[in-house]
CSV table of C-alpha atoms in Angstrom, one decimal:
chain,number,residue,atom,x,y,z
W,184,UNK,CA,-0.1,0.0,0.1
W,185,UNK,CA,1.1,3.6,-0.7
W,186,UNK,CA,0.1,6.8,1.0
W,187,UNK,CA,-2.2,9.9,0.5
W,188,UNK,CA,-1.5,13.4,1.9
W,189,UNK,CA,-3.3,16.5,3.1
W,190,UNK,CA,-1.6,19.5,4.7
W,191,UNK,CA,-2.9,20.3,8.3
W,192,UNK,CA,-5.4,23.0,8.4
W,193,UNK,CA,-6.9,22.4,11.9
W,194,UNK,CA,-5.4,21.6,15.2
W,195,UNK,CA,-7.4,18.5,16.1
W,196,UNK,CA,-8.0,15.2,14.2
W,197,UNK,CA,-11.3,13.6,13.2
W,198,UNK,CA,-12.1,10.0,12.0
W,199,UNK,CA,-12.3,9.3,8.4
W,200,UNK,CA,-15.9,9.7,7.1
W,201,UNK,CA,-16.2,6.8,4.8
W,202,UNK,CA,-17.4,7.8,1.3
W,203,UNK,CA,-20.1,5.1,0.7
W,204,UNK,CA,-22.1,5.9,3.9
W,205,UNK,CA,-21.6,9.5,3.3
W,206,UNK,CA,-23.0,9.1,-0.2
W,207,UNK,CA,-26.2,7.6,1.2
W,208,UNK,CA,-26.4,10.4,3.7
W,209,UNK,CA,-26.1,12.9,0.9
W,210,UNK,CA,-28.9,11.1,-1.1
W,211,UNK,CA,-31.3,10.9,1.9
W,212,UNK,CA,-30.9,14.4,3.0
W,213,UNK,CA,-33.4,16.9,1.6
W,214,UNK,CA,-32.1,19.9,3.3
W,215,UNK,CA,-28.5,21.1,2.9
W,216,UNK,CA,-28.0,18.4,0.2
W,217,UNK,CA,-25.3,20.3,-1.6
W,218,UNK,CA,-23.5,21.6,1.5
W,219,UNK,CA,-23.4,17.9,2.9
W,220,UNK,CA,-21.9,16.9,-0.5
W,221,UNK,CA,-18.9,19.1,0.0
W,222,UNK,CA,-18.5,18.1,3.6
W,223,UNK,CA,-18.6,14.5,2.7
W,224,UNK,CA,-15.5,14.7,0.6
W,225,UNK,CA,-13.3,16.3,3.3
W,226,UNK,CA,-10.5,14.0,4.0
W,227,UNK,CA,-9.4,12.9,7.5
W,228,UNK,CA,-6.7,15.2,8.8
W,229,UNK,CA,-4.5,15.6,11.8
W,230,UNK,CA,-1.8,18.0,13.0
W,231,UNK,CA,1.8,17.4,14.2
W,232,UNK,CA,4.7,19.8,14.5
W,233,UNK,CA,4.3,23.2,12.7
W,234,UNK,CA,7.6,22.8,10.8
W,235,UNK,CA,6.6,19.3,9.6
W,236,UNK,CA,4.7,18.7,6.4
W,237,UNK,CA,1.9,16.5,7.6
W,238,UNK,CA,0.4,13.8,5.3
W,239,UNK,CA,-2.3,11.4,6.1
W,240,UNK,CA,-2.4,7.9,4.6
W,241,UNK,CA,-5.6,6.5,3.3
W,242,UNK,CA,-5.9,2.8,2.9
W,243,UNK,CA,-6.1,2.8,-0.8
W,244,UNK,CA,-3.5,2.3,-3.6
W,245,UNK,CA,-2.0,5.2,-5.2
W,246,UNK,CA,-2.3,5.5,-8.9
W,247,UNK,CA,0.4,3.9,-11.2
W,248,UNK,CA,1.7,7.4,-12.1
W,249,UNK,CA,3.1,7.7,-8.6
W,250,UNK,CA,3.8,4.1,-7.7
W,251,UNK,CA,6.9,4.1,-9.7
W,252,UNK,CA,8.2,7.4,-8.2
W,253,UNK,CA,11.2,7.2,-5.9
W,254,UNK,CA,10.2,10.3,-3.9
W,255,UNK,CA,7.9,9.5,-0.9
W,256,UNK,CA,6.3,13.0,-1.0
W,257,UNK,CA,5.1,12.6,-4.6
W,258,UNK,CA,3.7,9.1,-3.7
W,259,UNK,CA,1.7,10.7,-0.8
W,260,UNK,CA,0.5,13.4,-3.2
W,261,UNK,CA,-0.7,10.9,-5.7
W,262,UNK,CA,-2.7,9.0,-3.1
W,263,UNK,CA,-4.4,12.1,-1.9
W,264,UNK,CA,-5.4,13.1,-5.4
W,265,UNK,CA,-6.8,9.6,-5.9
W,266,UNK,CA,-8.7,10.0,-2.7
W,267,UNK,CA,-10.1,13.4,-3.8
W,268,UNK,CA,-11.1,12.0,-7.2
W,269,UNK,CA,-13.1,9.1,-5.6
W,270,UNK,CA,-14.7,11.6,-3.2
W,271,UNK,CA,-15.8,13.9,-6.0
W,272,UNK,CA,-17.1,10.9,-7.9
W,273,UNK,CA,-19.2,9.9,-4.9
W,274,UNK,CA,-20.8,13.2,-4.6
W,275,UNK,CA,-21.4,13.5,-8.3
W,276,UNK,CA,-23.2,10.1,-8.4
W,277,UNK,CA,-25.3,11.3,-5.3
W,278,UNK,CA,-26.3,14.4,-7.0
W,279,UNK,CA,-27.2,12.6,-10.4
W,280,UNK,CA,-29.3,10.1,-8.6
W,281,UNK,CA,-31.2,12.8,-6.8
W,282,UNK,CA,-32.7,14.1,-10.1
W,283,UNK,CA,-32.2,17.8,-8.9
W,284,UNK,CA,-30.4,20.4,-10.9
W,285,UNK,CA,-26.9,20.8,-9.5
W,286,UNK,CA,-23.6,22.6,-10.2
W,287,UNK,CA,-20.1,21.7,-9.0
W,288,UNK,CA,-17.4,24.2,-9.0
W,289,UNK,CA,-13.8,22.7,-8.4
W,290,UNK,CA,-11.3,25.3,-7.9
W,291,UNK,CA,-7.9,25.3,-6.2
W,292,UNK,CA,-7.1,27.8,-3.5
W,293,UNK,CA,-3.5,28.3,-4.7
W,294,UNK,CA,-0.9,26.6,-6.9
W,295,UNK,CA,0.7,23.4,-5.7
W,296,UNK,CA,3.5,23.8,-3.1
W,297,UNK,CA,6.8,23.1,-4.7
W,298,UNK,CA,7.8,20.9,-1.8
W,299,UNK,CA,5.6,18.1,-3.0
W,300,UNK,CA,3.9,19.1,-6.3
W,301,UNK,CA,4.3,20.7,-9.7
W,302,UNK,CA,2.9,23.6,-11.7
W,303,UNK,CA,4.8,23.6,-15.0
W,304,UNK,CA,4.8,25.2,-17.4
W,305,UNK,CA,4.0,28.0,-14.8
W,306,UNK,CA,6.8,29.3,-12.6
W,307,UNK,CA,6.7,29.0,-8.8
W,308,UNK,CA,4.0,27.6,-6.6
W,309,UNK,CA,2.2,28.1,-3.3
W,310,UNK,CA,3.5,31.0,-1.1
W,311,UNK,CA,4.8,32.8,-4.2
W,312,UNK,CA,3.3,35.5,-6.3
W,313,UNK,CA,4.5,33.8,-9.5
W,314,UNK,CA,1.6,32.5,-11.8
W,315,UNK,CA,2.4,29.0,-10.5
W,316,UNK,CA,1.2,30.2,-7.2
W,317,UNK,CA,-1.8,32.4,-8.0
W,318,UNK,CA,-3.1,31.0,-11.2
W,319,UNK,CA,-5.0,27.8,-10.5
W,320,UNK,CA,-6.9,25.0,-12.1
W,321,UNK,CA,-10.7,25.0,-12.0
W,322,UNK,CA,-13.6,23.6,-13.7
W,323,UNK,CA,-17.4,23.9,-13.6
W,324,UNK,CA,-19.7,21.0,-14.3
W,325,UNK,CA,-23.3,19.9,-13.6
W,326,UNK,CA,-26.8,19.5,-15.1
W,327,UNK,CA,-27.4,23.3,-15.3
W,328,UNK,CA,-24.6,23.7,-17.8
W,329,UNK,CA,-26.1,24.2,-21.3
W,330,UNK,CA,-25.1,21.3,-23.6
W,331,UNK,CA,-23.5,23.7,-26.1
W,332,UNK,CA,-21.0,24.8,-23.4
W,333,UNK,CA,-20.0,21.3,-22.0
W,334,UNK,CA,-16.6,20.3,-22.8
W,335,UNK,CA,-15.5,23.8,-23.7
W,336,UNK,CA,-12.9,26.1,-22.1
W,337,UNK,CA,-12.9,29.8,-21.0
W,338,UNK,CA,-9.8,31.9,-20.8
W,339,UNK,CA,-11.3,35.0,-19.1
W,340,UNK,CA,-9.8,36.6,-16.1
W,341,UNK,CA,-11.3,35.7,-12.8
W,342,UNK,CA,-10.6,35.9,-8.9
W,343,UNK,CA,-11.7,33.7,-6.0
W,344,UNK,CA,-13.9,36.6,-4.8
W,345,UNK,CA,-15.9,36.3,-8.0
W,346,UNK,CA,-17.4,32.9,-7.0
W,347,UNK,CA,-19.5,34.4,-4.2
W,348,UNK,CA,-21.6,36.7,-6.5
W,349,UNK,CA,-21.5,34.1,-9.3
W,350,UNK,CA,-23.0,31.3,-7.3
W,351,UNK,CA,-25.4,33.7,-5.6
W,352,UNK,CA,-26.6,34.9,-9.0
W,353,UNK,CA,-27.1,31.3,-10.2
W,354,UNK,CA,-29.3,30.6,-7.2
W,355,UNK,CA,-31.3,33.6,-7.8
W,356,UNK,CA,-30.2,35.6,-4.8
W,357,UNK,CA,-29.3,39.3,-4.5
W,358,UNK,CA,-26.0,40.3,-3.2
W,359,UNK,CA,-26.4,42.3,0.1
W,360,UNK,CA,-24.2,45.4,0.6
W,361,UNK,CA,-23.2,44.4,4.1
W,362,UNK,CA,-22.1,40.8,3.6
W,363,UNK,CA,-18.9,41.1,5.6
W,364,UNK,CA,-16.2,43.4,6.9
W,365,UNK,CA,-15.5,44.6,3.5
W,366,UNK,CA,-17.8,45.8,0.7
W,367,UNK,CA,-18.1,43.0,-1.9
W,368,UNK,CA,-15.8,43.5,-4.9
W,369,UNK,CA,-16.3,40.2,-6.7
W,370,UNK,CA,-17.7,40.0,-10.3
W,371,UNK,CA,-20.5,37.8,-11.5
W,372,UNK,CA,-18.8,35.7,-14.2
W,373,UNK,CA,-21.7,33.4,-15.0
W,374,UNK,CA,-23.0,35.3,-18.1
W,375,UNK,CA,-19.4,35.2,-19.5
W,376,UNK,CA,-19.1,31.4,-18.7
W,377,UNK,CA,-22.4,30.7,-20.4
W,378,UNK,CA,-21.6,32.8,-23.5
W,379,UNK,CA,-17.8,32.2,-23.7
W,380,UNK,CA,-17.5,36.0,-23.9
W,381,UNK,CA,-15.0,38.3,-22.1
W,382,UNK,CA,-14.8,38.5,-18.4
W,383,UNK,CA,-16.2,41.5,-16.5
W,384,UNK,CA,-13.0,41.4,-14.5
W,385,UNK,CA,-10.0,43.3,-16.0
W,386,UNK,CA,-7.5,43.3,-13.2
W,387,UNK,CA,-6.4,41.3,-10.3
W,388,UNK,CA,-4.4,43.1,-7.6
W,389,UNK,CA,-2.3,40.4,-5.8
W,390,UNK,CA,-0.6,42.6,-3.3
W,391,UNK,CA,-0.1,46.2,-2.3
W,392,UNK,CA,2.6,47.7,0.0
W,393,UNK,CA,1.4,50.2,2.6
W,394,UNK,CA,1.5,50.9,6.3
W,395,UNK,CA,-0.8,48.0,7.0
W,396,UNK,CA,1.3,45.4,5.1
W,397,UNK,CA,4.5,46.9,6.8
W,398,UNK,CA,3.0,46.5,10.2
W,399,UNK,CA,2.5,42.9,9.5
W,400,UNK,CA,6.1,42.3,8.5
W,401,UNK,CA,5.2,41.5,4.9
W,402,UNK,CA,8.2,41.4,2.6
W,403,UNK,CA,6.5,40.4,-0.7
W,404,UNK,CA,6.5,42.8,-3.6
W,405,UNK,CA,3.5,44.7,-4.8
W,406,UNK,CA,1.9,42.8,-7.6
W,407,UNK,CA,-0.9,43.4,-10.1
W,408,UNK,CA,-2.2,41.8,-13.3
W,409,UNK,CA,-4.1,43.9,-15.9
W,410,UNK,CA,-5.1,42.2,-19.0
W,411,UNK,CA,-2.2,40.1,-20.3
W,412,UNK,CA,0.4,42.1,-18.3
W,413,UNK,CA,1.7,41.4,-14.8
W,414,UNK,CA,3.8,43.8,-12.7
W,415,UNK,CA,6.0,43.2,-9.7
W,416,UNK,CA,7.6,46.1,-7.7
W,417,UNK,CA,10.5,46.1,-5.2
W,418,UNK,CA,10.7,42.6,-4.0
W,419,UNK,CA,11.2,38.9,-4.6
W,420,UNK,CA,8.0,37.0,-5.8
W,421,UNK,CA,9.3,33.8,-4.2
W,422,UNK,CA,10.6,30.4,-5.3
W,423,UNK,CA,11.1,30.8,-9.0
W,424,UNK,CA,11.6,27.3,-10.1
W,425,UNK,CA,9.6,25.6,-12.8
W,426,UNK,CA,8.9,21.9,-11.8
W,427,UNK,CA,7.5,19.1,-13.8
W,428,UNK,CA,6.3,15.6,-12.9
W,429,UNK,CA,9.2,13.2,-13.1
W,430,UNK,CA,9.1,10.6,-15.9
W,431,UNK,CA,7.4,7.4,-14.4
W,432,UNK,CA,9.8,4.4,-13.7
W,433,UNK,CA,9.6,1.0,-15.2
W,434,UNK,CA,8.1,-0.6,-12.0
W,435,UNK,CA,6.7,0.1,-8.5
W,436,UNK,CA,8.9,1.5,-5.9
W,437,UNK,CA,8.1,0.7,-2.3
W,438,UNK,CA,7.2,3.6,0.1
W,439,UNK,CA,9.9,4.7,2.5
W,440,UNK,CA,12.8,5.1,0.1
W,441,UNK,CA,13.3,8.9,0.6
W,442,UNK,CA,12.6,9.6,4.2
W,443,UNK,CA,8.9,8.7,4.4
W,444,UNK,CA,7.7,7.4,7.7
W,445,UNK,CA,4.8,5.2,8.7
W,446,UNK,CA,2.6,5.3,11.9
W,447,UNK,CA,4.2,8.0,13.9
W,448,UNK,CA,1.6,7.8,16.6
W,449,UNK,CA,0.6,4.6,18.5
W,450,UNK,CA,-3.1,4.9,17.4
W,451,UNK,CA,-2.2,4.9,13.7
W,452,UNK,CA,-2.5,2.1,11.2
W,453,UNK,CA,-1.0,2.5,7.6
W,454,UNK,CA,-0.5,6.3,8.0
W,455,UNK,CA,2.3,7.8,6.2
W,456,UNK,CA,4.1,11.2,6.2
W,457,UNK,CA,6.9,12.5,4.0
W,458,UNK,CA,9.2,15.5,4.4
W,459,UNK,CA,9.2,18.6,2.1
W,460,UNK,CA,11.2,18.5,-1.1
W,461,UNK,CA,13.6,21.5,-0.5
W,462,UNK,CA,14.9,23.6,-3.3
W,463,UNK,CA,17.7,26.3,-3.9
W,464,UNK,CA,16.9,30.0,-2.7
W,465,UNK,CA,15.1,32.0,-5.4
W,466,UNK,CA,17.2,33.9,-8.0
W,467,UNK,CA,14.8,36.5,-9.2
W,468,UNK,CA,14.5,39.7,-7.1
W,469,UNK,CA,12.3,42.1,-9.2
W,470,UNK,CA,14.1,45.2,-8.0
W,471,UNK,CA,13.1,47.7,-9.0
W,472,UNK,CA,10.5,45.7,-10.9
W,473,UNK,CA,9.5,42.9,-13.3
W,474,UNK,CA,6.9,43.1,-16.1
W,475,UNK,CA,5.7,40.1,-17.9
W,476,UNK,CA,3.4,39.5,-20.9
W,477,UNK,CA,1.5,36.4,-19.7
W,478,UNK,CA,0.0,35.7,-23.1
W,479,UNK,CA,3.4,35.6,-24.9
W,480,UNK,CA,5.4,34.5,-21.9
W,481,UNK,CA,3.4,32.2,-19.6
W,482,UNK,CA,6.6,31.1,-17.9
W,483,UNK,CA,7.4,34.7,-16.7
W,484,UNK,CA,10.9,34.4,-18.1
W,485,UNK,CA,11.2,37.7,-20.2
W,486,UNK,CA,11.4,40.6,-18.0
W,487,UNK,CA,10.1,43.7,-19.9
W,488,UNK,CA,10.3,46.2,-17.1
W,489,UNK,CA,13.2,48.2,-18.6
W,490,UNK,CA,12.2,48.0,-22.2
W,491,UNK,CA,11.2,51.5,-23.4
W,492,UNK,CA,8.4,50.0,-25.5
W,493,UNK,CA,6.5,49.1,-22.4
W,494,UNK,CA,7.3,52.2,-20.3
W,495,UNK,CA,3.7,53.5,-20.5
W,496,UNK,CA,2.4,50.1,-19.3
W,497,UNK,CA,4.8,50.1,-16.3
W,498,UNK,CA,3.7,53.7,-15.5
W,499,UNK,CA,0.0,52.8,-15.6
W,500,UNK,CA,0.3,49.7,-13.6
W,501,UNK,CA,2.6,51.3,-11.0
W,502,UNK,CA,0.0,54.2,-10.6
W,503,UNK,CA,-2.8,51.6,-10.2
W,504,UNK,CA,-0.9,49.8,-7.4
W,505,UNK,CA,-0.1,53.2,-5.7
W,506,UNK,CA,-3.8,54.2,-5.8
W,507,UNK,CA,-4.9,50.8,-4.4
W,508,UNK,CA,-2.3,51.0,-1.6
W,509,UNK,CA,-3.4,54.5,-0.6
W,510,UNK,CA,-7.1,53.7,-0.5
W,511,UNK,CA,-6.7,50.1,0.9
W,512,UNK,CA,-8.4,49.6,4.3
W,513,UNK,CA,-6.8,47.7,7.2
W,514,UNK,CA,-6.4,43.9,7.1
W,515,UNK,CA,-9.8,42.2,7.7
W,516,UNK,CA,-8.9,40.0,10.6
W,517,UNK,CA,-12.2,38.2,11.5
W,518,UNK,CA,-11.4,38.1,15.3
W,519,UNK,CA,-8.6,39.2,17.6
W,520,UNK,CA,-6.1,36.5,18.2
W,521,UNK,CA,-7.2,35.5,21.6
W,522,UNK,CA,-10.9,35.2,20.5
W,523,UNK,CA,-9.9,33.2,17.5
W,524,UNK,CA,-8.0,30.8,19.7
W,525,UNK,CA,-11.1,30.3,21.9
W,526,UNK,CA,-13.3,29.7,18.9
W,527,UNK,CA,-11.0,27.2,17.4
W,528,UNK,CA,-11.0,25.3,20.7
W,529,UNK,CA,-14.9,25.3,20.6
W,530,UNK,CA,-14.9,24.1,17.0
W,531,UNK,CA,-12.5,21.3,17.7
W,532,UNK,CA,-14.4,20.2,20.8
W,533,UNK,CA,-17.5,20.0,18.8
W,534,UNK,CA,-15.8,18.2,15.9
W,535,UNK,CA,-14.7,15.4,18.2
W,536,UNK,CA,-18.5,14.8,18.8
W,537,UNK,CA,-19.8,15.3,15.3
W,538,UNK,CA,-16.8,14.5,13.2
W,539,UNK,CA,-17.6,17.7,11.2
W,540,UNK,CA,-15.4,20.8,11.1
W,541,UNK,CA,-17.9,23.6,11.2
W,542,UNK,CA,-18.8,26.9,13.1
W,543,UNK,CA,-20.5,26.4,16.5
W,544,UNK,CA,-21.8,29.9,16.9
W,545,UNK,CA,-23.9,32.2,14.8
W,546,UNK,CA,-22.4,35.4,16.2
W,547,UNK,CA,-19.7,36.8,18.4
W,548,UNK,CA,-19.0,40.1,20.1
W,549,UNK,CA,-17.7,42.5,17.4
W,550,UNK,CA,-14.0,43.3,17.5
W,551,UNK,CA,-12.9,46.8,18.3
W,552,UNK,CA,-12.1,49.0,15.3
W,553,UNK,CA,-8.6,49.1,14.1
W,554,UNK,CA,-6.5,52.2,14.9
W,555,UNK,CA,-6.1,54.7,12.1
W,556,UNK,CA,-3.1,54.2,9.9
W,557,UNK,CA,-0.3,56.7,10.3
W,558,UNK,CA,0.3,58.9,7.3
W,559,UNK,CA,2.8,57.7,4.8
W,560,UNK,CA,5.8,59.8,4.4
W,561,UNK,CA,6.2,61.8,1.2
W,562,UNK,CA,7.6,59.8,-1.8
W,563,UNK,CA,11.5,59.9,-2.1
W,564,UNK,CA,12.6,62.4,-4.7
W,565,UNK,CA,14.1,61.1,-7.9
W,566,UNK,CA,17.8,60.7,-8.3
W,567,UNK,CA,18.6,64.0,-10.2
W,568,UNK,CA,16.5,66.1,-7.9
W,569,UNK,CA,18.1,64.3,-4.8
W,570,UNK,CA,21.6,65.0,-6.2
W,571,UNK,CA,20.8,68.7,-6.6
W,572,UNK,CA,19.6,69.1,-3.0
W,573,UNK,CA,22.5,67.2,-1.6
W,574,UNK,CA,24.9,69.5,-3.3
W,575,UNK,CA,23.0,72.8,-2.3
W,576,UNK,CA,21.7,71.8,1.1
W,577,UNK,CA,23.8,69.0,2.5
W,578,UNK,CA,22.0,67.2,5.3
W,579,UNK,CA,25.3,67.1,7.4
W,580,UNK,CA,25.1,71.0,7.7
W,581,UNK,CA,21.6,71.1,9.2
W,582,UNK,CA,21.6,68.3,11.7
W,583,UNK,CA,18.0,67.7,12.7
W,584,UNK,CA,16.7,71.2,11.9
W,585,UNK,CA,14.0,70.4,9.3
W,586,UNK,CA,12.8,74.1,9.0
W,587,UNK,CA,16.4,75.2,8.1
W,588,UNK,CA,16.8,72.4,5.6
W,589,UNK,CA,13.5,73.4,4.0
W,590,UNK,CA,14.4,77.1,3.9
W,591,UNK,CA,17.7,76.2,2.2
W,592,UNK,CA,15.8,74.1,-0.5
W,593,UNK,CA,13.4,77.1,-1.2
W,594,UNK,CA,16.6,79.2,-2.0
W,595,UNK,CA,18.0,76.4,-4.2
W,596,UNK,CA,15.0,74.5,-5.6
W,597,UNK,CA,16.5,73.7,-8.9
W,598,UNK,CA,14.0,71.4,-10.7
W,599,UNK,CA,12.6,70.0,-7.4
W,600,UNK,CA,8.9,70.1,-6.7
W,601,UNK,CA,7.8,71.2,-3.2
W,602,UNK,CA,6.9,67.6,-2.2
W,603,UNK,CA,10.3,66.5,-3.3
W,604,UNK,CA,12.1,69.0,-1.2
W,605,UNK,CA,10.0,68.0,1.8
W,606,UNK,CA,10.9,64.3,1.2
W,607,UNK,CA,14.5,65.3,1.1
W,608,UNK,CA,14.4,67.1,4.5
W,609,UNK,CA,12.3,64.3,6.0
W,610,UNK,CA,15.1,61.9,5.1
W,611,UNK,CA,17.4,64.0,7.1
W,612,UNK,CA,15.0,63.6,10.2
W,613,UNK,CA,15.2,59.8,9.9
W,614,UNK,CA,19.0,59.7,10.0
């Protein structure tokens, strides 16, 4: 037997919900039929040490395309994909037998982690801003799909937030304005999926850099996609490898040949874990920036940032990121950390009884509003302007006297704008 895997998402284990009984449950329930379908395919998970990649073995044989692999992590991944496939098959069969109209949307939350999976031809993976980390596989299927659209593809731009208004629209609902801590900004892509036409979404802002992100210690670059162009600013997008599935071997290879372990805990039977597949440090820094045409260059290999022909595109996308950063609200943490910890313990305690991971409350006391963000310092002056001011008004001459520094720059402004002179003297204060 070989092994299946699933990263740990919760801090307590639950027994495996067998798929056949679960399928019958889904068939017999008239209420929450679809929701139960998705709960039914949740695999059994457990948690070990934070630094360890946890994988859980299901008592099923992994497919042939992983049996011949030497690496234990890839074997575990193959077993988990097999289990997921069988779970979705059970849910689909239950929905078909019900005779009710249904729709299944399968969408990944991120690209595969490079420590145990592959995203070629895309660069990078989970925890990176490369397309291998943020561009994911998805499909839509079910009886409500018109026959003419079945088996077709759609290449429009979409974001995970778009599924909420899309599914609500399909169900005949109306999107409320107060649906959460932020105003909804998703797009209804259902008309475009049905027609094969262009997407209502034209951009995806992956990351901005402002006082809120700095307060969280974020070191990722700012990143945005508009149309076919993607821009990174001032930072490393992450692990930049392009990994492909190894060629299959000529015969099966037993589990445990590359560090995999069985039955770590006394109550386990045929449970297997495998360590991360580590890689070299990333080489691409994107300082001051990277620009890629994702249509012509899906591997993000040809940096157009310094190409004069694309200067206007760099300028437009940079301005859009700056505007989004300036107007962006604080991070939408659902609960303070202590309250979140208590709620997690309640959920886990309930889960040990019901074997379902689900909320146990319908409301909690609202969190206090976040403090206002301090104003951002003026932007640094461009290099030529900075050089003029250094020559006319050297900071070493003025110590920490901001007003004297500013008075000097008024007498020797050169080509510098007022905000540039202010930024120069603010730089003196930070020294």
